[in-house]
Amino acid sequence: MEIPWVIEEHTKVKHQLLKSYINPWMAILFSQQKRMGFPERLFYFDGFSGPGIYYEDNSESSTCLGSPLIVAEIANKYLDANSKREIILTCTDNHGGCVNMLNQKLTEMNKHEQRWKAYHAEFDTAINAILDLIEEDGLNTSPMFFFIDPFGYSGFPLSTIERILKFPQAELFINFMIYDIIRFCEEKQFEENMEALFGCKEFKKVSALNGEEKQSYLVNLYCKQLKNVARAEFVMPFRINTPKQGNRPKYYLIHASKKFKALKVMKDTMAKISDSPYSFVAIGISSQESLFENPDKVSLRERISKYCQDKYPDWIDYSEIEAWTYSNTNGISKTIKEALIALEKDNALNIKRKPRQRANTVTEGAKIVYIG
Ligand SMILES: C[S@@+](CC[C@H](N)C(=O)[O-])C[C@H]1O[C@@H](n2cnc3c(N)ncnc32)[C@H](O)[C@@H]1O
């Protein structure tokens, strides 16, 4: 493997998502820790870290940052603002060349003398040893972000994901390489790896399905396992298509967490980067003009209406509708508000706003009731 390698279009989208999320992740958690009088300390783990840089194009004349250094750059901004803060960056890669290059770059960027280090190790062995140390040091409740970005689909068994999610403030951002998984999941020789990935044998049912069905079955199965076995409360996938191959998926970036706030910030981040307003997807999406209303928009409105109908005759807090919609549908604040206002106009809902709340929006404090 030549190091570094040239960055691809899909990697840029992945980095954009990571960067746009890690920024508010640091801001929100530091301010929470400060408010509660806790030490301002965050852990970032890059499990399949790569060398930290990429060539920007085939001319190999300029470079851009890879995931661990993108995070190091953001970390420096928060450390510049308050040098008492601690951001522990731990990286692992099983390629010695990547680790050497990354350690050199991390040292150059580490102006606040933080614990920033890359280890030459297999992710699964290293992360379990690191989690043992965190437990020994009694740091279990610290906020932790784990980026799992392999080349393939092995080396991060569901049993390890389950262990990570036992830490109450752990979040995972997993690159689920659906393209490769579909290619290999029916071959006998990869069965053991697949079973470790999914933590079950149900993936074998794909044999009875066709192409499109296979990919949604496998992504849904993995998301289901993240919830049911690894005990993630919230799971949010973002689809990245294969460049120049229409809407054929290359991988899904899946965020798993235990906190609603984490889901909300990640979903808002994904929505900003998505090429489509009611789904979470990038690359290969053509914006087609249609005579008809977007069916995803219609379905969101119908689901919110049904949720309110099921609660009839109770008045429901806007924040309850928002929390349910974020967790169970494609909605985010903007589209939830649009749906509620459309339903109000159709006389399907009544919205009681607080004094001084504007009639053309719905927000925290408003109460909603179904009227049919
Ligand atoms: C997709 S690249 C990572 C890119 C990096 N996350 C970024 O965005 O800049 C995957 C990396 O995982 C490493 N790798 C593959 N299998 C591994 C394993 N089992 N444990 C640790 N690293 C592994 C490879 O050497 C490679 O550098």
Coordinates of C-alpha atoms and ligand atoms in Angstrom, one line a residue:
M1 CA 0.0 0.0 0.0
E2 CA 1.4 3.4 -1.0
I3 CA 1.1 6.0 1.7
P4 CA -0.5 8.4 1.6
W5 CA -3.0 7.7 -1.1
V6 CA -5.2 10.0 -3.2
I7 CA -8.5 11.1 -1.6
E8 CA -11.7 10.0 -3.3
E9 CA -15.0 11.9 -3.6
H10 CA -16.8 9.7 -1.1
T11 CA -14.0 10.2 1.5
K12 CA -14.5 14.0 1.2
V13 CA -18.2 13.6 2.1
K14 CA -17.2 11.3 5.0
H15 CA -14.8 13.9 6.3
Q16 CA -17.3 16.7 5.9
L17 CA -19.7 14.8 8.1
L18 CA -17.1 14.0 10.7
K19 CA -15.8 17.6 10.8
S20 CA -19.3 19.1 11.0
Y21 CA -20.3 16.8 13.9
I22 CA -17.1 16.9 16.0
N23 CA -17.1 20.6 16.2
P24 CA -20.5 20.9 18.0
W25 CA -19.7 17.6 19.9
M26 CA -16.8 19.3 21.5
A27 CA -18.6 22.6 22.1
I28 CA -21.7 21.0 23.7
L29 CA -19.8 18.6 25.9
F30 CA -17.2 21.0 27.2
S31 CA -19.9 23.5 28.1
Q32 CA -21.9 20.8 29.8
Q33 CA -18.9 19.6 31.8
K34 CA -18.1 23.2 32.8
R35 CA -21.7 23.8 33.9
M36 CA -21.6 20.7 36.1
G37 CA -18.1 21.5 37.5
F38 CA -16.6 18.4 35.9
P39 CA -13.1 18.3 34.4
E40 CA -13.3 19.3 30.8
R41 CA -12.1 16.1 29.2
L42 CA -13.1 14.3 26.0
F43 CA -11.8 11.0 24.4
Y44 CA -11.7 10.6 20.6
F45 CA -10.7 7.2 19.2
D46 CA -9.8 6.7 15.6
G47 CA -9.9 2.9 15.2
F48 CA -8.8 2.6 11.6
S49 CA -6.9 5.8 11.4
G50 CA -4.9 5.7 8.2
P51 CA -1.8 8.0 7.9
G52 CA -3.7 11.2 8.7
I53 CA -3.1 12.8 5.3
Y54 CA -4.2 12.3 1.6
Y55 CA -3.0 13.5 -1.7
E56 CA -5.5 15.9 -3.1
D57 CA -5.2 14.5 -6.6
N58 CA -3.1 12.3 -8.8
S59 CA -0.4 15.0 -9.3
E60 CA 0.5 14.3 -5.6
S61 CA 1.6 17.9 -5.3
S62 CA -0.6 18.8 -2.3
T63 CA -2.2 17.1 0.6
C64 CA -5.3 17.4 2.8
L65 CA -6.1 16.0 6.2
G66 CA -7.4 12.6 7.1
S67 CA -9.8 11.8 9.9
P68 CA -7.4 11.9 13.0
L69 CA -5.8 15.2 11.9
I70 CA -9.2 16.8 11.0
V71 CA -10.1 16.1 14.6
A72 CA -6.7 17.3 15.9
E73 CA -7.2 20.6 14.1
I74 CA -10.7 21.1 15.7
A75 CA -9.3 20.0 19.0
N76 CA -6.6 22.7 18.9
K77 CA -9.3 25.4 18.4
Y78 CA -11.0 24.3 21.7
L79 CA -7.6 24.0 23.5
D80 CA -6.5 27.4 22.3
A81 CA -9.7 28.8 23.9
N82 CA -9.0 27.0 27.2
S83 CA -5.7 25.2 27.7
K84 CA -6.9 23.5 30.9
R85 CA -9.1 21.3 28.7
E86 CA -8.0 17.8 27.8
I87 CA -8.8 16.0 24.5
I88 CA -7.3 12.6 24.4
L89 CA -6.8 11.3 20.8
T90 CA -6.0 7.6 20.5
C91 CA -5.5 6.1 17.0
T92 CA -4.9 2.6 15.9
D93 CA -3.9 1.2 12.5
N94 CA -2.5 -2.2 11.6
H95 CA -0.2 -0.7 9.0
G96 CA 3.2 0.4 10.4
G97 CA 3.7 3.0 7.7
C98 CA 0.4 4.7 8.4
V99 CA 1.2 4.8 12.1
N100 CA 4.6 6.3 11.6
M101 CA 3.3 9.0 9.4
L102 CA 0.4 9.8 11.6
N103 CA 2.5 10.0 14.8
Q104 CA 4.9 12.4 13.1
K105 CA 1.9 14.7 12.1
L106 CA 0.2 14.4 15.5
T107 CA 3.5 15.5 17.2
E108 CA 3.8 18.5 14.9
M109 CA 0.2 19.6 15.6
N110 CA 0.3 18.8 19.4
K111 CA 1.0 22.3 20.6
H112 CA -0.9 21.9 23.9
E113 CA 1.0 18.8 24.9
Q114 CA -2.0 16.6 24.9
R115 CA -2.1 12.8 25.0
W116 CA -2.2 12.2 21.2
K117 CA -0.8 8.9 19.9
A118 CA -1.2 6.3 17.2
Y119 CA -0.6 2.7 18.0
H120 CA 0.5 0.0 15.5
A121 CA -2.2 -2.5 16.4
E122 CA -5.3 -4.4 15.4
F123 CA -8.3 -2.3 16.3
D124 CA -10.1 -5.0 18.2
T125 CA -7.2 -6.0 20.5
A126 CA -6.1 -2.4 21.1
I127 CA -9.6 -1.0 21.8
N128 CA -10.4 -3.7 24.4
A129 CA -7.0 -3.1 26.2
I130 CA -7.7 0.7 26.1
L131 CA -11.2 0.2 27.5
D132 CA -9.7 -1.9 30.3
L133 CA -7.5 1.0 31.2
I134 CA -10.3 3.5 31.1
E135 CA -12.2 1.3 33.5
E136 CA -9.2 0.9 35.8
D137 CA -8.8 4.7 35.9
G138 CA -12.5 5.2 36.7
L139 CA -13.1 7.3 33.6
N140 CA -16.1 5.3 32.4
T141 CA -18.5 8.3 32.3
S142 CA -16.3 10.5 30.2
P143 CA -17.7 11.5 26.8
M144 CA -16.1 9.3 24.1
F145 CA -16.4 9.3 20.3
F146 CA -15.3 6.2 18.3
F147 CA -14.7 6.4 14.6
I148 CA -14.6 3.0 13.0
D149 CA -13.6 3.4 9.4
P150 CA -12.2 0.1 8.0
F151 CA -11.4 -0.8 4.4
G152 CA -13.7 -3.8 4.6
Y153 CA -16.1 -5.3 7.1
S154 CA -14.0 -7.2 9.5
G155 CA -12.1 -6.4 12.7
F156 CA -14.9 -4.7 14.6
P157 CA -17.2 -7.5 15.9
L158 CA -20.5 -6.6 17.4
S159 CA -19.3 -7.9 20.7
T160 CA -16.8 -5.0 20.9
I161 CA -19.4 -2.5 19.8
E162 CA -21.6 -3.8 22.6
R163 CA -18.8 -3.3 25.1
I164 CA -18.1 0.2 23.8
L165 CA -21.8 1.2 24.2
K166 CA -21.8 0.1 27.8
F167 CA -20.0 3.4 28.5
P168 CA -22.8 5.8 29.0
Q169 CA -21.4 8.7 27.0
A170 CA -19.9 6.6 24.1
E171 CA -20.8 7.4 20.5
L172 CA -19.9 5.4 17.5
F173 CA -19.6 6.5 13.9
I174 CA -19.2 3.3 11.8
N175 CA -18.4 2.9 8.2
F176 CA -20.6 0.0 7.2
M177 CA -19.2 -1.1 3.8
I178 CA -22.4 -2.4 2.2
Y179 CA -20.8 -2.8 -1.2
D180 CA -18.3 -5.3 0.0
I181 CA -20.6 -6.9 2.5
I182 CA -23.1 -7.8 -0.3
R183 CA -20.2 -9.1 -2.5
F184 CA -19.0 -11.5 0.1
C185 CA -21.8 -12.3 2.6
E186 CA -22.9 -15.4 0.7
E187 CA -19.5 -17.0 0.5
K188 CA -18.7 -19.8 2.9
Q189 CA -15.2 -18.6 3.6
F190 CA -16.4 -15.2 4.9
E191 CA -19.2 -16.6 7.1
E192 CA -17.3 -16.3 10.3
N193 CA -16.4 -12.7 9.7
M194 CA -20.0 -11.9 8.8
E195 CA -21.2 -13.6 11.9
A196 CA -18.8 -11.5 14.1
L197 CA -19.9 -8.3 12.3
F198 CA -23.7 -8.9 12.7
G199 CA -23.5 -10.9 15.9
C200 CA -26.0 -13.4 14.5
K201 CA -26.6 -15.7 11.5
E202 CA -29.6 -13.8 10.1
F203 CA -27.5 -12.2 7.4
K204 CA -27.8 -15.5 5.6
K205 CA -31.4 -14.8 4.7
V206 CA -30.1 -12.4 1.9
S207 CA -29.7 -15.3 -0.4
A208 CA -33.5 -15.3 -1.0
L209 CA -33.5 -11.5 -1.9
N210 CA -32.6 -9.5 -5.0
G211 CA -30.0 -6.6 -5.2
E212 CA -32.0 -3.7 -3.8
E213 CA -33.6 -5.8 -1.2
K214 CA -30.3 -7.3 -0.1
Q215 CA -28.8 -3.9 0.8
S216 CA -31.8 -2.6 2.7
Y217 CA -32.1 -6.0 4.5
L218 CA -28.5 -6.0 5.6
V219 CA -28.4 -2.3 6.7
N220 CA -31.6 -2.8 8.6
L221 CA -30.3 -5.9 10.2
Y222 CA -27.1 -4.2 11.3
C223 CA -29.1 -1.2 12.7
K224 CA -31.4 -3.6 14.5
Q225 CA -28.4 -5.5 16.0
L226 CA -26.9 -2.2 17.2
K227 CA -30.1 -1.5 19.0
N228 CA -31.1 -4.9 20.3
V229 CA -27.7 -6.4 21.0
A230 CA -25.3 -3.6 21.5
R231 CA -28.0 -1.5 23.2
A232 CA -27.7 1.7 21.2
E233 CA -30.7 3.9 21.9
F234 CA -30.4 5.8 18.7
V235 CA -29.1 4.7 15.4
M236 CA -28.8 7.0 12.3
P237 CA -27.5 5.8 8.9
F238 CA -26.3 8.1 6.1
R239 CA -25.9 6.5 2.7
I240 CA -23.0 7.3 0.4
N241 CA -23.4 6.2 -3.1
T242 CA -20.7 4.9 -5.4
P243 CA -19.3 7.7 -7.6
K244 CA -20.3 7.3 -11.3
Q245 CA -22.6 4.4 -10.5
G246 CA -26.0 6.1 -10.1
N247 CA -27.5 5.4 -6.7
R248 CA -25.6 2.2 -6.0
P249 CA -24.6 2.5 -2.3
K250 CA -20.9 2.3 -1.5
Y251 CA -21.2 2.5 2.3
Y252 CA -23.4 3.7 5.1
L253 CA -22.0 5.9 7.8
I254 CA -23.9 4.8 10.9
H255 CA -24.1 6.9 14.1
A256 CA -25.0 5.0 17.2
S257 CA -25.5 6.6 20.6
K258 CA -27.4 6.5 23.8
K259 CA -28.3 10.2 24.0
F260 CA -31.2 12.0 22.1
K261 CA -29.1 15.2 21.9
A262 CA -26.4 13.2 20.0
L263 CA -28.9 11.9 17.6
K264 CA -30.4 15.3 17.0
V265 CA -27.0 17.0 16.4
M266 CA -25.9 14.2 14.1
K267 CA -29.2 14.1 12.1
D268 CA -29.1 17.9 11.7
T269 CA -25.5 17.6 10.5
M270 CA -26.4 14.8 8.1
A271 CA -29.4 16.9 6.8
K272 CA -27.1 19.8 5.9
I273 CA -24.7 17.6 4.0
S274 CA -27.4 15.4 2.3
D275 CA -28.1 15.9 -1.4
S276 CA -31.8 15.2 -0.8
P277 CA -34.2 17.1 1.6
Y278 CA -36.1 14.1 3.1
S279 CA -33.4 11.4 3.1
F280 CA -29.8 11.2 4.2
V281 CA -27.7 10.5 1.2
A282 CA -24.8 11.9 -0.9
I283 CA -23.4 11.4 -4.4
G284 CA -25.3 10.4 -7.5
I285 CA -28.6 12.2 -6.5
S286 CA -30.2 14.1 -9.3
S287 CA -32.7 16.8 -8.3
Q288 CA -35.7 16.0 -10.4
E289 CA -38.5 18.4 -10.9
S290 CA -41.8 16.7 -10.3
L291 CA -45.4 17.6 -10.7
F292 CA -46.1 15.7 -7.5
E293 CA -45.2 16.5 -3.9
N294 CA -42.2 14.6 -2.6
P295 CA -43.6 11.3 -1.3
D296 CA -41.2 11.4 1.7
K297 CA -42.6 14.8 2.7
V298 CA -46.1 13.4 2.4
S299 CA -45.2 10.4 4.5
L300 CA -43.6 12.5 7.2
R301 CA -46.8 14.6 7.5
E302 CA -49.0 11.5 7.6
R303 CA -46.9 9.9 10.3
I304 CA -46.9 13.1 12.5
S305 CA -50.7 13.3 12.0
K306 CA -51.1 9.6 13.0
Y307 CA -48.9 10.2 16.1
C308 CA -51.1 13.1 17.2
Q309 CA -54.3 11.1 16.4
D310 CA -53.1 8.2 18.6
K311 CA -52.7 10.7 21.5
Y312 CA -56.2 12.3 21.0
P313 CA -57.8 14.0 23.0
D314 CA -54.5 14.9 24.8
W315 CA -52.6 18.0 23.9
I316 CA -49.0 17.1 23.1
D317 CA -45.9 19.2 23.8
Y318 CA -44.0 20.3 20.6
S319 CA -40.8 18.9 22.2
E320 CA -42.5 15.4 22.5
I321 CA -43.5 15.4 18.9
E322 CA -40.0 16.5 17.9
A323 CA -38.3 13.8 20.0
W324 CA -40.5 11.1 18.6
T325 CA -40.1 12.3 15.0
Y326 CA -36.3 12.6 15.2
S327 CA -36.1 9.0 16.5
N328 CA -38.7 7.3 14.3
T329 CA -38.9 9.2 11.0
N330 CA -36.8 11.1 8.4
G331 CA -37.9 14.4 10.1
I332 CA -35.6 17.2 11.5
S333 CA -36.7 20.5 13.1
K334 CA -37.3 22.3 9.9
T335 CA -39.4 19.6 8.2
I336 CA -41.3 18.8 11.4
K337 CA -42.3 22.4 11.7
E338 CA -43.3 22.5 8.0
A339 CA -45.4 19.4 8.5
L340 CA -47.2 20.7 11.6
I341 CA -48.0 24.0 9.9
A342 CA -49.4 22.3 6.8
L343 CA -51.5 20.1 9.1
E344 CA -52.7 23.1 11.0
K345 CA -53.7 24.8 7.7
D346 CA -55.6 21.7 6.7
N347 CA -57.5 21.8 10.0
A348 CA -56.1 18.4 11.0
L349 CA -54.4 19.8 14.1
N350 CA -54.8 22.7 16.5
I351 CA -51.6 24.4 17.7
K352 CA -51.7 26.5 20.9
R353 CA -48.7 28.8 20.8
K354 CA -47.2 30.5 23.8
P355 CA -47.8 34.3 24.0
R356 CA -45.4 36.1 21.6
Q357 CA -44.7 33.0 19.5
R358 CA -45.2 33.7 15.8
A359 CA -48.1 32.1 14.0
N360 CA -46.0 31.0 11.0
T361 CA -43.8 28.7 13.1
V362 CA -44.1 26.1 15.9
T363 CA -41.5 25.8 18.6
E364 CA -40.7 24.7 22.1
G365 CA -43.6 25.5 24.5
A366 CA -46.3 25.1 21.9
K367 CA -49.0 22.4 22.4
I368 CA -50.7 20.4 19.7
V369 CA -53.9 18.4 19.5
Y370 CA -55.4 16.3 16.8
I371 CA -58.8 17.4 15.4
G372 CA -59.3 15.1 12.5
Ligands
LIG1 C1 -10.3 3.7 5.2 S1 -8.7 3.7 5.8 C2 -8.9 4.9 7.1 C3 -9.0 6.3 6.7 C4 -9.1 7.3 7.8 N1 -10.2 6.9 8.8 C5 -9.5 8.7 7.3 O1 -10.7 8.9 7.0 O2 -8.6 9.5 7.0 C6 -8.7 2.2 6.7 C7 -7.4 2.0 7.5 O3 -7.6 0.9 8.4 C8 -6.4 0.2 8.5 N2 -6.8 -1.2 9.0 C9 -7.3 -2.2 8.3 N3 -7.7 -3.2 9.1 C10 -7.4 -2.8 10.4 C11 -7.5 -3.4 11.6 N4 -8.0 -4.6 11.8 N5 -7.1 -2.7 12.7 C12 -6.6 -1.5 12.6 N6 -6.4 -0.9 11.4 C13 -6.8 -1.5 10.3 C14 -5.8 0.3 7.2 O4 -4.4 0.1 7.3 C15 -6.2 1.7 6.7 O5 -5.1 2.6 7.0

